[in-house]
Amino acid sequence: MKSQLRGKHLLSTADWSNEEIETLLLTAERLKLDNTLGTYHDHICRAQSIFMLFFEESTRTRNAFECGITQLGGHGNYLTPKSTQVDHGETPKDTIDVLGRMGHGIGIRNTLVDGNKWMQAVAKHSNIPVYNMQCDIWHPTQALADLLTIREKFGRDLRGKKFVISWTSAGNYMRPLSMANNLVELMTRTGMDVTLAHPEKFDLLPVALEAARKNAEMSGSKFEIVHDMDEACKDADIIYAKGWGPIMTVGDDEVAGVKMIEENPGWIVDSRRMALGKPGAIYMHCMPADRDIEVTSEVMDGPQSAIYDEAENRLHTIKALMALTMGNVNGKN
Ligand code: CP
C-alpha cells in the first residue's frame, strides 16, 4: 500500500501507479462501509477548503466533491470563471498563487479545447493538490468510481473479464473524448480484456490508445478496436456505452461533427444487445445519459444497470482522493 499521497495531484490516472490506485480504492471501500455504519470522518479534512472551479455545468462531480468535503469536516467553495477574475483573464499562475495561500485543494472542470493545458498550468505553480474534474483529454474521478463499481460487482480479481466501451449515437452536440479515453487507459491496467467500439473516423486520442496498448501488454490482457456494436457486446461482462464527437476527424467543427453523428444511427444499448453479453453482464454509463437515444429506459432502469451505483461511488472515491492527498493523515496536519 502506498500511503504517502499527501499533496499529490490527480490530473490523469496515468500519473498514478497501480499501487497508488489500489490505495485509493481500498480507502474508498473503507469510507463507504464506514458511511453505511454511521461512522464519521469529519476529522480528516477539518477546517480545510477545496476550491471547485467549474467552466461547465455538473450534477455528479460537483456534488460528490461538495458532499464529500462536508463529510470529511471541511468546506467546498463553488467557483466559476464568471464568479472569479478568471473570466477577466487572470492567469492560472496568479489564480493558484492566491488560492493556494488560502485553501487546501483545487478541482477544475474545463473540457474546452485547452482545458487540460489550463489545469496543467495551474498544477505547475500549485502548492496544493490539483484535481481534474474532467478536461478535454481525461475524466479520472469518474473512471476511478467506475472501477470501484466493477470491483463491487465482480470482485477484485478482474482478469479475463470483458469490458466494452462503445460509442453511441448521441446527437445535438459533440461530447468530449475524455470519458472513453480514460476508460481505455485505466481498464486495460486491471487484467480485463478491453474492447473499444465506434464507427470509423470516431477515433480516440493517440495518447489514450497508446497507453491502452501498453497497459494491456503489461497486464497480460487484450485491447481491441472494432467498428460494430453487436460484435463488441458479444460475451461482454460490462457494457459501457456513451457518445463522443468525431473530434479527431473534424476538430472543433460542431456542424460537421453533429452531421457525422447523425450519419451513424442505431448505436444504442437495448435488451437485445445486453442479451449478447454474458449472463450477469452489467450496463454502465457515467451519466447524464440520453434516455432512449443512447440506451433504452428498459435497460437503464433494469436489473443489469449499475448506473446509480456508479454515481454514488463518485462520492466515495472522491472522498478517498481528498482524504489521502489533502487530509490530516499520516499524523500530519
Ligand atoms: N459523470 C459526470 O461527470 O457527471 P456530471 O457532468 O454531472 O458531473
mmCIF file of C-alpha atoms in Angstrom, residues 25-185:
data_model
loop_
_atom_site.group_PDB
_atom_site.id
_atom_site.type_symbol
_atom_site.label_atom_id
_atom_site.label_comp_id
_atom_site.label_asym_id
_atom_site.label_seq_id
_atom_site.Cartn_x
_atom_site.Cartn_y
_atom_site.Cartn_z
ATOM 1 C CA LEU A 25 -9.835 2.204 -3.995
ATOM 2 C CA LEU A 26 -9.252 0.442 -0.657
ATOM 3 C CA THR A 27 -9.697 3.783 1.117
ATOM 4 C CA ALA A 28 -12.934 4.401 -0.794
ATOM 5 C CA GLU A 29 -14.242 0.949 0.174
ATOM 6 C CA ARG A 30 -13.434 1.663 3.820
ATOM 7 C CA LEU A 31 -15.045 5.116 3.777
ATOM 8 C CA LYS A 32 -18.142 3.722 2.051
ATOM 9 C CA LEU A 33 -18.549 0.925 4.587
ATOM 10 C CA ASP A 34 -17.997 3.325 7.476
ATOM 11 C CA ASN A 35 -20.585 5.667 5.953
ATOM 12 C CA THR A 36 -23.060 2.778 5.879
ATOM 13 C CA LEU A 37 -22.354 2.087 9.552
ATOM 14 C CA GLY A 38 -22.683 5.757 10.513
ATOM 15 C CA THR A 39 -19.019 6.311 11.365
ATOM 16 C CA TYR A 40 -17.960 9.911 10.813
ATOM 17 C CA HIS A 41 -14.672 11.069 9.295
ATOM 18 C CA ASP A 42 -15.018 14.773 9.903
ATOM 19 C CA HIS A 43 -11.569 14.954 11.466
ATOM 20 C CA ILE A 44 -9.751 14.127 8.223
ATOM 21 C CA CYS A 45 -10.188 17.476 6.450
ATOM 22 C CA ARG A 46 -11.354 19.538 9.435
ATOM 23 C CA ALA A 47 -11.255 23.290 8.694
ATOM 24 C CA GLN A 48 -9.927 22.641 5.177
ATOM 25 C CA SER A 49 -11.269 24.197 1.978
ATOM 26 C CA ILE A 50 -11.411 22.809 -1.515
ATOM 27 C CA PHE A 51 -11.946 25.177 -4.444
ATOM 28 C CA MET A 52 -14.190 23.722 -7.150
ATOM 29 C CA LEU A 53 -13.738 25.714 -10.348
ATOM 30 C CA PHE A 54 -16.271 24.720 -12.987
ATOM 31 C CA PHE A 55 -16.011 26.082 -16.531
ATOM 32 C CA GLU A 56 -19.057 23.885 -17.334
ATOM 33 C CA GLU A 57 -22.099 22.532 -15.519
ATOM 34 C CA SER A 58 -22.127 19.372 -13.400
ATOM 35 C CA THR A 59 -24.504 17.328 -11.255
ATOM 36 C CA ARG A 60 -22.418 14.370 -10.046
ATOM 37 C CA THR A 61 -18.893 15.760 -9.860
ATOM 38 C CA ARG A 62 -19.753 18.966 -8.078
ATOM 39 C CA ASN A 63 -21.993 17.307 -5.529
ATOM 40 C CA ALA A 64 -19.621 14.401 -4.900
ATOM 41 C CA PHE A 65 -16.841 16.893 -4.061
ATOM 42 C CA GLU A 66 -19.134 19.172 -2.056
ATOM 43 C CA CYS A 67 -20.846 16.424 -0.033
ATOM 44 C CA GLY A 68 -17.510 14.625 0.299
ATOM 45 C CA ILE A 69 -15.628 17.548 1.789
ATOM 46 C CA THR A 70 -18.531 18.235 4.176
ATOM 47 C CA GLN A 71 -18.373 14.633 5.403
ATOM 48 C CA LEU A 72 -14.598 14.980 5.860
ATOM 49 C CA GLY A 73 -15.093 18.090 8.016
ATOM 50 C CA GLY A 74 -14.153 20.785 5.505
ATOM 51 C CA HIS A 75 -15.846 23.161 3.091
ATOM 52 C CA GLY A 76 -16.240 23.324 -0.695
ATOM 53 C CA ASN A 77 -16.048 26.709 -2.441
ATOM 54 C CA TYR A 78 -18.010 26.546 -5.721
ATOM 55 C CA LEU A 79 -16.390 28.822 -8.306
ATOM 56 C CA THR A 80 -16.921 29.593 -11.986
ATOM 57 C CA PRO A 81 -14.839 31.750 -14.350
ATOM 58 C CA LYS A 82 -17.533 34.436 -14.072
ATOM 59 C CA SER A 83 -17.619 34.374 -10.277
ATOM 60 C CA THR A 84 -13.845 34.870 -10.208
ATOM 61 C CA GLN A 85 -11.344 37.002 -12.128
ATOM 62 C CA VAL A 86 -10.572 34.048 -14.426
ATOM 63 C CA ASP A 87 -13.169 35.409 -16.843
ATOM 64 C CA HIS A 88 -11.268 38.705 -16.943
ATOM 65 C CA GLY A 89 -8.102 36.831 -17.898
ATOM 66 C CA GLU A 90 -6.369 36.361 -14.543
ATOM 67 C CA THR A 91 -3.774 33.726 -15.310
ATOM 68 C CA PRO A 92 -3.696 30.155 -13.945
ATOM 69 C CA LYS A 93 -0.470 31.059 -12.089
ATOM 70 C CA ASP A 94 -1.885 34.145 -10.373
ATOM 71 C CA THR A 95 -5.120 32.344 -9.574
ATOM 72 C CA ILE A 96 -3.414 29.417 -7.851
ATOM 73 C CA ASP A 97 -0.714 31.545 -6.201
ATOM 74 C CA VAL A 98 -3.550 33.309 -4.371
ATOM 75 C CA LEU A 99 -5.905 30.366 -3.737
ATOM 76 C CA GLY A 100 -3.018 28.160 -2.644
ATOM 77 C CA ARG A 101 -2.396 30.557 0.262
ATOM 78 C CA MET A 102 -5.979 30.134 1.488
ATOM 79 C CA GLY A 103 -7.212 26.601 0.845
ATOM 80 C CA HIS A 104 -6.014 23.030 0.738
ATOM 81 C CA GLY A 105 -7.002 21.631 -2.688
ATOM 82 C CA ILE A 106 -8.474 22.699 -6.020
ATOM 83 C CA GLY A 107 -10.590 20.808 -8.534
ATOM 84 C CA ILE A 108 -11.081 22.094 -12.061
ATOM 85 C CA ARG A 109 -13.541 21.107 -14.790
ATOM 86 C CA ASN A 110 -12.597 22.519 -18.163
ATOM 87 C CA THR A 111 -13.492 20.409 -21.203
ATOM 88 C CA LEU A 112 -12.711 23.209 -23.671
ATOM 89 C CA VAL A 113 -10.021 22.620 -26.297
ATOM 90 C CA ASP A 114 -7.233 23.820 -23.986
ATOM 91 C CA GLY A 115 -8.806 22.563 -20.741
ATOM 92 C CA ASN A 116 -6.006 20.144 -19.938
ATOM 93 C CA LYS A 117 -3.367 22.788 -20.716
ATOM 94 C CA TRP A 118 -5.126 25.221 -18.372
ATOM 95 C CA MET A 119 -5.091 22.788 -15.457
ATOM 96 C CA GLN A 120 -1.518 21.726 -16.196
ATOM 97 C CA ALA A 121 -0.573 25.404 -15.867
ATOM 98 C CA VAL A 122 -2.332 25.565 -12.509
ATOM 99 C CA ALA A 123 -0.636 22.364 -11.320
ATOM 100 C CA LYS A 124 2.807 23.640 -12.342
ATOM 101 C CA HIS A 125 2.523 26.519 -9.862
ATOM 102 C CA SER A 126 0.344 24.932 -7.199
ATOM 103 C CA ASN A 127 1.382 24.197 -3.627
ATOM 104 C CA ILE A 128 -1.911 22.332 -3.042
ATOM 105 C CA PRO A 129 -3.239 19.223 -4.822
ATOM 106 C CA VAL A 130 -4.973 19.849 -8.154
ATOM 107 C CA TYR A 131 -7.765 17.522 -9.269
ATOM 108 C CA ASN A 132 -9.003 17.103 -12.818
ATOM 109 C CA MET A 133 -12.802 17.217 -12.595
ATOM 110 C CA GLN A 134 -12.890 16.454 -16.364
ATOM 111 C CA CYS A 135 -10.982 18.032 -19.193
ATOM 112 C CA ASP A 136 -10.727 17.592 -22.948
ATOM 113 C CA ILE A 137 -8.474 14.522 -22.520
ATOM 114 C CA TRP A 138 -9.298 12.708 -19.245
ATOM 115 C CA HIS A 139 -12.048 12.237 -16.627
ATOM 116 C CA PRO A 140 -10.102 10.463 -13.857
ATOM 117 C CA THR A 141 -12.508 10.771 -10.923
ATOM 118 C CA GLN A 142 -15.282 9.169 -12.987
ATOM 119 C CA ALA A 143 -13.061 6.334 -14.216
ATOM 120 C CA LEU A 144 -11.971 5.555 -10.629
ATOM 121 C CA ALA A 145 -15.605 5.399 -9.466
ATOM 122 C CA ASP A 146 -16.337 3.096 -12.400
ATOM 123 C CA LEU A 147 -13.500 0.772 -11.420
ATOM 124 C CA LEU A 148 -14.726 0.650 -7.815
ATOM 125 C CA THR A 149 -18.204 -0.240 -9.100
ATOM 126 C CA ILE A 150 -16.859 -3.045 -11.316
ATOM 127 C CA ARG A 151 -14.880 -4.472 -8.366
ATOM 128 C CA GLU A 152 -18.030 -4.407 -6.237
ATOM 129 C CA LYS A 153 -19.914 -6.393 -8.887
ATOM 130 C CA PHE A 154 -17.189 -8.843 -9.950
ATOM 131 C CA GLY A 155 -14.564 -8.902 -7.192
ATOM 132 C CA ARG A 156 -11.020 -7.513 -7.117
ATOM 133 C CA ASP A 157 -9.541 -10.069 -9.493
ATOM 134 C CA LEU A 158 -10.843 -8.877 -12.852
ATOM 135 C CA ARG A 159 -8.544 -10.923 -15.078
ATOM 136 C CA GLY A 160 -10.389 -12.409 -18.040
ATOM 137 C CA LYS A 161 -13.489 -10.220 -17.727
ATOM 138 C CA LYS A 162 -14.557 -8.485 -20.942
ATOM 139 C CA PHE A 163 -15.033 -4.724 -20.647
ATOM 140 C CA VAL A 164 -16.665 -2.953 -23.604
ATOM 141 C CA ILE A 165 -16.629 0.781 -24.104
ATOM 142 C CA SER A 166 -18.851 1.572 -27.040
ATOM 143 C CA TRP A 167 -19.787 4.755 -28.839
ATOM 144 C CA THR A 168 -23.495 5.686 -29.000
ATOM 145 C CA SER A 169 -25.456 7.815 -31.472
ATOM 146 C CA ALA A 170 -25.819 10.740 -29.050
ATOM 147 C CA GLY A 171 -26.564 13.784 -31.208
ATOM 148 C CA ASN A 172 -27.228 17.521 -30.717
ATOM 149 C CA TYR A 173 -23.644 18.391 -29.844
ATOM 150 C CA MET A 174 -20.119 16.929 -29.765
ATOM 151 C CA ARG A 175 -19.366 15.352 -26.417
ATOM 152 C CA PRO A 176 -15.710 15.227 -25.313
ATOM 153 C CA LEU A 177 -13.498 12.177 -25.755
ATOM 154 C CA SER A 178 -12.317 12.275 -22.151
ATOM 155 C CA MET A 179 -14.533 9.536 -20.694
ATOM 156 C CA ALA A 180 -13.688 6.921 -23.323
ATOM 157 C CA ASN A 181 -10.007 7.959 -23.325
ATOM 158 C CA ASN A 182 -9.807 7.465 -19.565
ATOM 159 C CA LEU A 183 -11.650 4.136 -19.581
ATOM 160 C CA VAL A 184 -9.312 2.526 -22.106
ATOM 161 C CA GLU A 185 -6.299 3.860 -20.170
#
